[in-house]
Short mmCIF file of C-alpha atoms in Angstrom, two decimals:
data_model
loop_
_atom_site.label_atom_id
_atom_site.label_comp_id
_atom_site.label_asym_id
_atom_site.label_seq_id
_atom_site.Cartn_x
_atom_site.Cartn_y
_atom_site.Cartn_z
CA UNK H 1 0.00 0.00 0.00
CA UNK H 2 1.45 3.33 -1.04
CA UNK H 3 0.91 6.04 1.52
CA UNK H 4 1.57 9.70 2.08
CA UNK H 5 1.62 10.87 5.68
CA UNK H 6 1.57 14.02 7.78
CA UNK H 7 3.72 14.43 10.93
CA UNK H 8 5.17 10.97 11.53
CA UNK H 9 5.61 11.28 15.33
CA UNK H 10 1.84 11.46 15.88
CA UNK H 11 1.12 8.29 13.91
CA UNK H 12 0.82 5.74 16.72
CA UNK H 13 -1.96 3.24 17.37
CA UNK H 14 -2.97 4.96 20.63
CA UNK H 15 -3.55 8.26 18.79
CA UNK H 16 -5.90 6.77 16.21
CA UNK H 17 -8.91 9.04 15.69
CA UNK H 18 -10.45 7.60 12.56
CA UNK H 19 -9.86 4.65 10.30
CA UNK H 20 -11.81 2.92 7.57
CA UNK H 21 -14.07 0.19 8.95
CA UNK H 22 -12.68 -3.33 8.62
CA UNK H 23 -16.05 -4.48 7.30
CA UNK H 24 -15.47 -2.32 4.23
CA UNK H 25 -13.28 -4.56 2.08
CA UNK H 26 -9.97 -3.43 0.60
CA UNK H 27 -11.38 -3.69 -2.90
CA UNK H 28 -11.32 -0.29 -4.60
CA UNK H 29 -14.90 0.80 -5.27
CA UNK H 30 -15.85 1.22 -8.92
CA UNK H 31 -17.76 4.46 -8.33
CA UNK H 32 -16.80 7.75 -9.95
CA UNK H 33 -14.75 10.19 -7.84
CA UNK H 34 -16.88 11.94 -5.23
CA UNK H 35 -19.90 9.66 -5.57
CA UNK H 36 -22.34 9.62 -2.65
CA UNK H 37 -22.71 5.85 -2.98
CA UNK H 38 -19.19 5.29 -1.69
CA UNK H 39 -19.74 7.57 1.31
CA UNK H 40 -22.98 5.80 2.16
CA UNK H 41 -21.31 2.37 1.86
CA UNK H 42 -18.57 3.53 4.18
CA UNK H 43 -20.92 4.77 6.90
CA UNK H 44 -23.08 1.67 6.53
CA UNK H 45 -19.99 -0.51 7.07
CA UNK H 46 -19.00 1.59 10.09
CA UNK H 47 -22.46 1.21 11.60
CA UNK H 48 -22.57 -2.54 11.03
CA UNK H 49 -19.20 -2.79 12.78
CA UNK H 50 -20.20 -0.49 15.67
CA UNK H 51 -23.54 -2.22 16.21
CA UNK H 52 -21.89 -5.65 16.02
CA UNK H 53 -24.17 -6.83 13.22
CA UNK H 54 -21.67 -8.45 10.88
CA UNK H 55 -23.03 -11.94 11.59
CA UNK H 56 -26.67 -10.88 11.56
CA UNK H 57 -26.95 -8.40 8.71
CA UNK H 58 -28.30 -9.52 5.35
CA UNK H 59 -28.32 -6.93 2.61
CA UNK H 60 -30.20 -6.99 -0.66
CA UNK H 61 -28.31 -5.24 -3.42
CA UNK H 62 -30.15 -3.65 -6.32
CA UNK H 63 -29.58 -3.10 -10.00
CA UNK H 64 -27.95 0.24 -10.73
CA UNK H 65 -24.60 1.76 -9.89
CA UNK H 66 -24.57 -0.03 -6.54
CA UNK H 67 -25.04 -3.47 -8.13
CA UNK H 68 -21.56 -4.57 -6.95
CA UNK H 69 -22.24 -3.51 -3.38
CA UNK H 70 -21.76 -7.13 -2.23
CA UNK H 71 -18.08 -6.83 -3.14
CA UNK H 72 -17.50 -3.93 -0.78
CA UNK H 73 -19.17 -4.72 2.54
CA UNK H 74 -18.23 -8.00 4.19
CA UNK H 75 -21.65 -9.34 5.25
CA UNK H 76 -24.22 -11.68 3.68
CA UNK H 77 -25.81 -10.39 0.51
CA UNK H 78 -28.51 -11.32 -1.94
CA UNK H 79 -28.73 -9.74 -5.37
CA UNK H 80 -32.27 -8.91 -6.45
CA UNK H 81 -33.78 -8.42 -9.90
CA UNK H 82 -34.23 -4.80 -10.93
CA UNK H 83 -36.55 -3.08 -8.45
CA UNK H 84 -37.46 -6.27 -6.58
CA UNK H 85 -35.19 -5.75 -3.58
CA UNK H 86 -38.03 -5.02 -1.07
CA UNK H 87 -39.85 -8.18 -2.20
CA UNK H 88 -36.68 -10.29 -1.77
CA UNK H 89 -35.98 -8.62 1.59
CA UNK H 90 -39.55 -9.39 2.70
CA UNK H 91 -38.97 -13.08 2.03
CA UNK H 92 -35.60 -13.11 3.82
CA UNK H 93 -36.97 -11.28 6.86
CA UNK H 94 -40.01 -13.57 7.12
CA UNK H 95 -37.85 -16.70 6.92
CA UNK H 96 -35.12 -15.38 9.22
CA UNK H 97 -36.90 -12.97 11.56
CA UNK H 98 -33.89 -12.59 13.87
CA UNK H 99 -31.65 -11.13 11.18
CA UNK H 100 -31.20 -7.47 10.33
CA UNK H 101 -32.39 -7.21 6.73
CA UNK H 102 -31.95 -4.13 4.60
CA UNK H 103 -32.15 -3.12 0.97
CA UNK H 104 -29.94 -0.55 -0.71
CA UNK H 105 -31.48 0.96 -3.82
CA UNK H 106 -31.03 3.83 -6.21
CA UNK H 107 -33.79 6.02 -7.57
CA UNK H 108 -34.15 4.18 -10.88
CA UNK H 109 -34.48 0.90 -9.01
CA UNK H 110 -36.70 2.05 -6.17
CA UNK H 111 -38.78 4.82 -7.72
CA UNK H 112 -39.24 3.56 -11.29
CA UNK H 113 -39.26 -0.18 -11.88
CA UNK H 114 -39.66 -1.05 -8.21
CA UNK H 115 -42.36 1.45 -7.20
CA UNK H 116 -44.96 -1.25 -6.60
CA UNK H 117 -42.61 -3.41 -4.50
CA UNK H 118 -41.47 -0.43 -2.46
CA UNK H 119 -44.91 0.97 -1.77
CA UNK H 120 -46.44 -2.40 -0.91
CA UNK H 121 -43.52 -3.47 1.30
CA UNK H 122 -43.86 -0.16 3.18
CA UNK H 123 -47.64 -0.47 3.32
CA UNK H 124 -47.43 -3.99 4.72
CA UNK H 125 -44.96 -2.65 7.25
CA UNK H 126 -42.31 -5.27 6.59
CA UNK H 127 -39.59 -5.13 9.24
CA UNK H 128 -36.82 -4.14 6.88
CA UNK H 129 -34.69 -1.06 6.37
CA UNK H 130 -34.80 0.52 2.93
CA UNK H 131 -31.88 2.79 2.05
CA UNK H 132 -32.73 4.93 -0.95
CA UNK H 133 -30.03 6.84 -2.81
CA UNK H 134 -31.58 9.64 -4.83
CA UNK H 135 -29.40 11.41 -7.37
CA UNK H 136 -32.16 12.38 -9.78
CA UNK H 137 -30.74 10.45 -12.69
CA UNK H 138 -30.02 6.97 -14.05
CA UNK H 139 -26.31 7.01 -13.29
CA UNK H 140 -25.23 3.54 -14.45
CA UNK H 141 -26.72 3.63 -17.93
CA UNK H 142 -25.49 7.10 -18.89
CA UNK H 143 -27.47 9.81 -17.16
CA UNK H 144 -30.97 9.29 -18.54
CA UNK H 145 -33.99 10.99 -16.99
CA UNK H 146 -35.29 9.20 -13.90
CA UNK H 147 -38.62 9.62 -12.11
CA UNK H 148 -36.80 11.82 -9.58
CA UNK H 149 -35.21 14.18 -12.13
CA UNK H 150 -36.04 17.77 -11.17
CA UNK H 151 -38.30 19.95 -13.35
CA UNK H 152 -36.11 21.67 -15.93
CA UNK H 153 -33.10 19.46 -15.12
CA UNK H 154 -31.04 18.39 -18.11
CA UNK H 155 -30.27 14.73 -18.64
CA UNK H 156 -29.21 12.73 -21.68
CA UNK H 157 -32.86 11.96 -22.53
CA UNK H 158 -34.13 15.44 -21.64
CA UNK H 159 -31.41 17.63 -23.21
CA UNK H 160 -33.57 20.77 -22.99
CA UNK H 161 -34.56 20.12 -19.40
CA UNK H 162 -37.43 18.08 -17.99
CA UNK H 163 -40.73 19.50 -19.24
CA UNK H 164 -43.30 18.48 -16.66
CA UNK H 165 -46.19 18.84 -19.14
CA UNK H 166 -44.95 16.06 -21.39
CA UNK H 167 -42.57 14.15 -19.08
CA UNK H 168 -44.51 14.22 -15.84
CA UNK H 169 -43.60 15.46 -12.41
CA UNK H 170 -40.77 14.15 -10.24
CA UNK H 171 -41.91 11.69 -7.60
CA UNK H 172 -41.07 12.28 -3.94
CA UNK H 173 -40.90 8.70 -2.75
CA UNK H 174 -39.98 9.57 0.82
CA UNK H 175 -42.96 11.89 1.29
CA UNK H 176 -45.12 9.22 -0.31
CA UNK H 177 -44.08 6.35 1.95
CA UNK H 178 -44.23 8.59 5.04
CA UNK H 179 -48.01 8.73 4.58
CA UNK H 180 -48.33 4.93 4.68
CA UNK H 181 -49.29 3.39 8.03
CA UNK H 182 -46.71 0.59 7.73
CA UNK H 183 -43.65 2.82 7.94
CA UNK H 184 -42.06 3.49 11.33
CA UNK H 185 -39.22 5.88 10.63
CA UNK H 186 -38.85 7.90 7.44
CA UNK H 187 -36.11 10.45 6.89
CA UNK H 188 -34.18 12.24 4.16
CA UNK H 189 -30.47 13.03 4.54
CA UNK H 190 -27.39 13.72 2.43
CA UNK H 191 -23.67 12.89 2.57
CA UNK H 192 -21.82 15.76 0.90
CA UNK H 193 -20.33 17.54 3.96
CA UNK H 194 -18.89 16.20 7.25
CA UNK H 195 -21.91 17.56 9.16
CA UNK H 196 -24.37 15.88 6.83
CA UNK H 197 -22.44 12.61 6.94
CA UNK H 198 -22.70 12.68 10.76
CA UNK H 199 -26.44 13.35 10.56
CA UNK H 200 -26.93 10.53 8.06
CA UNK H 201 -24.95 8.18 10.25
CA UNK H 202 -27.12 9.13 13.21
CA UNK H 203 -30.29 8.59 11.17
CA UNK H 204 -29.09 5.20 9.94
CA UNK H 205 -28.13 4.19 13.47
CA UNK H 206 -31.63 5.11 14.66
CA UNK H 207 -33.12 3.14 11.77
CA UNK H 208 -31.01 0.08 12.67
CA UNK H 209 -32.10 0.34 16.31
CA UNK H 210 -35.78 0.77 15.37
CA UNK H 211 -35.40 -2.26 13.13
CA UNK H 212 -34.63 -4.39 16.17
CA UNK H 213 -38.05 -3.43 17.60
CA UNK H 214 -39.81 -4.98 14.58
CA UNK H 215 -42.40 -2.23 14.40
CA UNK H 216 -42.45 -1.47 10.71
CA UNK H 217 -40.45 -0.39 7.71
CA UNK H 218 -37.67 2.15 8.16
CA UNK H 219 -36.95 4.24 5.10
CA UNK H 220 -33.83 6.40 4.81
CA UNK H 221 -33.38 8.51 1.68
CA UNK H 222 -29.93 9.89 0.95
CA UNK H 223 -29.94 12.77 -1.54
CA UNK H 224 -26.76 12.16 -3.48
CA UNK H 225 -24.78 13.64 -6.30
CA UNK H 226 -23.87 12.17 -9.68
CA UNK H 227 -20.82 14.10 -10.90
CA UNK H 228 -20.50 12.03 -14.08
CA UNK H 229 -24.20 12.04 -14.90
CA UNK H 230 -24.57 15.72 -14.16
CA UNK H 231 -21.29 16.42 -16.02
CA UNK H 232 -19.70 18.45 -13.22
CA UNK H 233 -16.70 18.11 -10.93
CA UNK H 234 -17.57 16.48 -7.57
CA UNK H 235 -17.33 19.76 -5.63
CA UNK H 236 -19.44 21.62 -8.20
CA UNK H 237 -21.95 18.77 -8.20
CA UNK H 238 -22.24 19.09 -4.41
CA UNK H 239 -22.84 22.85 -4.73
CA UNK H 240 -25.40 22.26 -7.48
CA UNK H 241 -27.12 19.68 -5.30
CA UNK H 242 -27.36 22.15 -2.41
CA UNK H 243 -28.76 24.81 -4.70
CA UNK H 244 -31.22 22.76 -6.72
CA UNK H 245 -31.93 19.38 -5.13
CA UNK H 246 -32.41 20.48 -1.52
CA UNK H 247 -35.20 23.04 -2.18
CA UNK H 248 -37.16 20.27 -3.92
CA UNK H 249 -36.08 17.41 -1.63
CA UNK H 250 -35.76 19.14 1.77
CA UNK H 251 -33.65 17.26 4.32
CA UNK H 252 -35.03 16.11 7.64
CA UNK H 253 -37.23 13.54 9.31
CA UNK H 254 -40.59 12.92 7.59
CA UNK H 255 -41.91 10.49 10.15
CA UNK H 256 -40.51 9.64 13.56
CA UNK H 257 -41.87 7.06 16.00
CA UNK H 258 -44.52 8.50 18.33
CA UNK H 259 -42.81 7.33 21.53
CA UNK H 260 -39.54 8.99 20.62
CA UNK H 261 -41.09 12.34 19.74
CA UNK H 262 -43.15 12.15 22.95
CA UNK H 263 -40.00 11.61 25.01
CA UNK H 264 -38.33 14.48 23.22
CA UNK H 265 -41.19 16.86 23.94
CA UNK H 266 -41.17 15.81 27.61
CA UNK H 267 -37.48 16.33 28.10
CA UNK H 268 -37.39 19.34 25.80
CA UNK H 269 -34.49 17.85 23.90
CA UNK H 270 -34.46 17.99 20.16
CA UNK H 271 -32.31 15.26 18.68
CA UNK Y 1 -3.55 25.28 27.08
CA UNK Y 2 -2.83 21.98 25.51
CA UNK Y 3 -2.59 22.14 21.78
CA UNK Y 4 -4.17 19.43 19.69
CA UNK Y 5 -2.13 18.15 16.80
CA UNK Y 6 -3.26 15.77 14.15
CA UNK Y 7 -1.79 13.78 11.36
CA UNK Y 8 -3.35 12.02 8.41
CA UNK Y 9 -2.32 9.02 6.36
CA UNK Y 10 -3.58 8.92 2.79
CA UNK Y 11 -3.82 5.61 0.97
CA UNK Y 12 -2.62 6.80 -2.43
CA UNK Y 13 -3.91 3.94 -4.55
CA UNK Y 14 -7.44 4.15 -3.15
CA UNK Y 15 -7.77 7.94 -3.64
CA UNK Y 16 -9.81 9.13 -6.63
CA UNK Y 17 -8.95 12.80 -6.35
CA UNK Y 18 -12.51 14.07 -5.89
CA UNK Y 19 -11.27 17.02 -3.77
CA UNK Y 20 -14.15 16.74 -1.30
CA UNK Y 21 -11.65 16.37 1.59
CA UNK Y 22 -9.74 19.44 0.47
CA UNK Y 23 -12.94 21.53 0.53
CA UNK Y 24 -13.99 20.12 3.91
CA UNK Y 25 -10.67 20.69 5.70
CA UNK Y 26 -11.16 23.64 8.10
CA UNK Y 27 -7.43 24.46 8.24
CA UNK Y 28 -6.41 24.00 4.62
CA UNK Y 29 -4.04 21.15 5.38
CA UNK Y 30 -4.89 19.07 2.35
CA UNK Y 31 -4.01 19.78 -1.28
CA UNK Y 32 -4.05 17.69 -4.42
CA UNK Y 33 -0.75 16.25 -5.60
CA UNK Y 34 0.63 17.12 -9.02
CA UNK Y 35 1.63 13.49 -9.45
CA UNK Y 36 -0.98 10.86 -10.23
CA UNK Y 37 -1.55 7.46 -8.65
CA UNK Y 38 -1.65 4.09 -10.42
CA UNK Y 39 -5.19 4.81 -11.64
CA UNK Y 40 -4.36 8.25 -13.00
CA UNK Y 41 -5.96 10.39 -10.32
CA UNK Y 42 -4.28 13.35 -8.61
CA UNK Y 43 -4.36 12.11 -5.05
CA UNK Y 44 -4.90 14.15 -1.89
CA UNK Y 45 -1.95 14.70 0.43
CA UNK Y 46 -1.22 16.74 3.57
CA UNK Y 47 0.50 19.73 1.96
CA UNK Y 48 0.72 21.65 5.25
CA UNK Y 49 0.96 18.88 7.88
CA UNK Y 50 1.65 21.37 10.70
CA UNK Y 51 -1.85 22.85 10.33
CA UNK Y 52 -3.65 19.55 10.91
CA UNK Y 53 -5.81 19.45 14.07
CA UNK Y 54 -6.98 15.86 13.68
CA UNK Y 55 -10.67 16.80 13.39
CA UNK Y 56 -11.23 13.92 10.93
CA UNK Y 57 -13.58 16.01 8.75
CA UNK Y 58 -11.65 14.84 5.68
CA UNK Y 59 -11.93 11.19 6.66
CA UNK Y 60 -15.62 11.48 7.56
CA UNK Y 61 -16.51 12.98 4.19
CA UNK Y 62 -14.11 10.88 2.08
CA UNK Y 63 -16.19 8.63 -0.18
CA UNK Y 64 -13.56 5.94 -0.47
CA UNK Y 65 -12.25 5.61 3.08
CA UNK Y 66 -8.82 6.74 1.97
CA UNK Y 67 -7.79 8.73 5.02
CA UNK Y 68 -6.73 7.49 8.46
CA UNK Y 69 -6.53 10.18 11.16
CA UNK Y 70 -4.33 10.32 14.25
CA UNK Y 71 -4.68 12.92 16.96
CA UNK Y 72 -2.80 13.82 20.13
CA UNK Y 73 -2.39 16.58 22.71
CA UNK Y 74 0.96 18.33 22.87
#
């Protein structure tokens, strides 16, 4: 391993402040530079390590950019057909109710071909965690328009911008599933700054803990960038995302468990 | 008052040169190297190692888990 280091005297095991989780494999991820998928994988691996779930976690990987996810996180995986991850996860969770089962899906997978599976899994209140990466585009196939593409946003199949009169309106999946009675915890986060990464990690940790209660589907959306699909540098893509994606997909919790919000109002603490 | 000093280790081959760490660093420790790694990316490196405070912002935001952070009080 080739390395470049700062002050050498400080580099001692007892001074370690942060290292990559061991559950994240040494394989170099195939994602483009700056992709939000990689950041989300990394925090997911950290959480699985911290919560001690390596033996109990079963992930369902989707079709899309994150199709090779099973190569990067060292837990049990099942690959699902395009969009069918919630259906596969339902089966796994019902057969192995003690395991922590989650799906990891992009917007083309979850919000286009898999809309029915997603909505019905959430409506049935399956005890799974759905992680939804929303970058407003079909990243893997070359930046085509997705159901989540913003109005007026350019993509390779909407070169003059999405015209909502002929191409329809973008779908806010997270708002949609928050209205269903089966969901227990629904939130929307992002991973482009250290503060947002911390918030997302906190939200995912909550979702993992709620999952242990078996009270319903947890749904965590991560608004992500797609530097290659948007044809920008990673830092510009992050700025563009802040400017354009966040007004349309505002960050924050959509639905929190009643008990938790009750406790918060009693103690006056806002998490 | 004790001063906190940090140091980072960058795994050159894993870095994709996205510059997100450089933007997130509060002290401007990190810069992008002129040289490229085995995959052709300009990798991040601690250009001003004395400025590092070990806050781990770079490592927390790094998509590829490239950076390891060490921190101590002097």
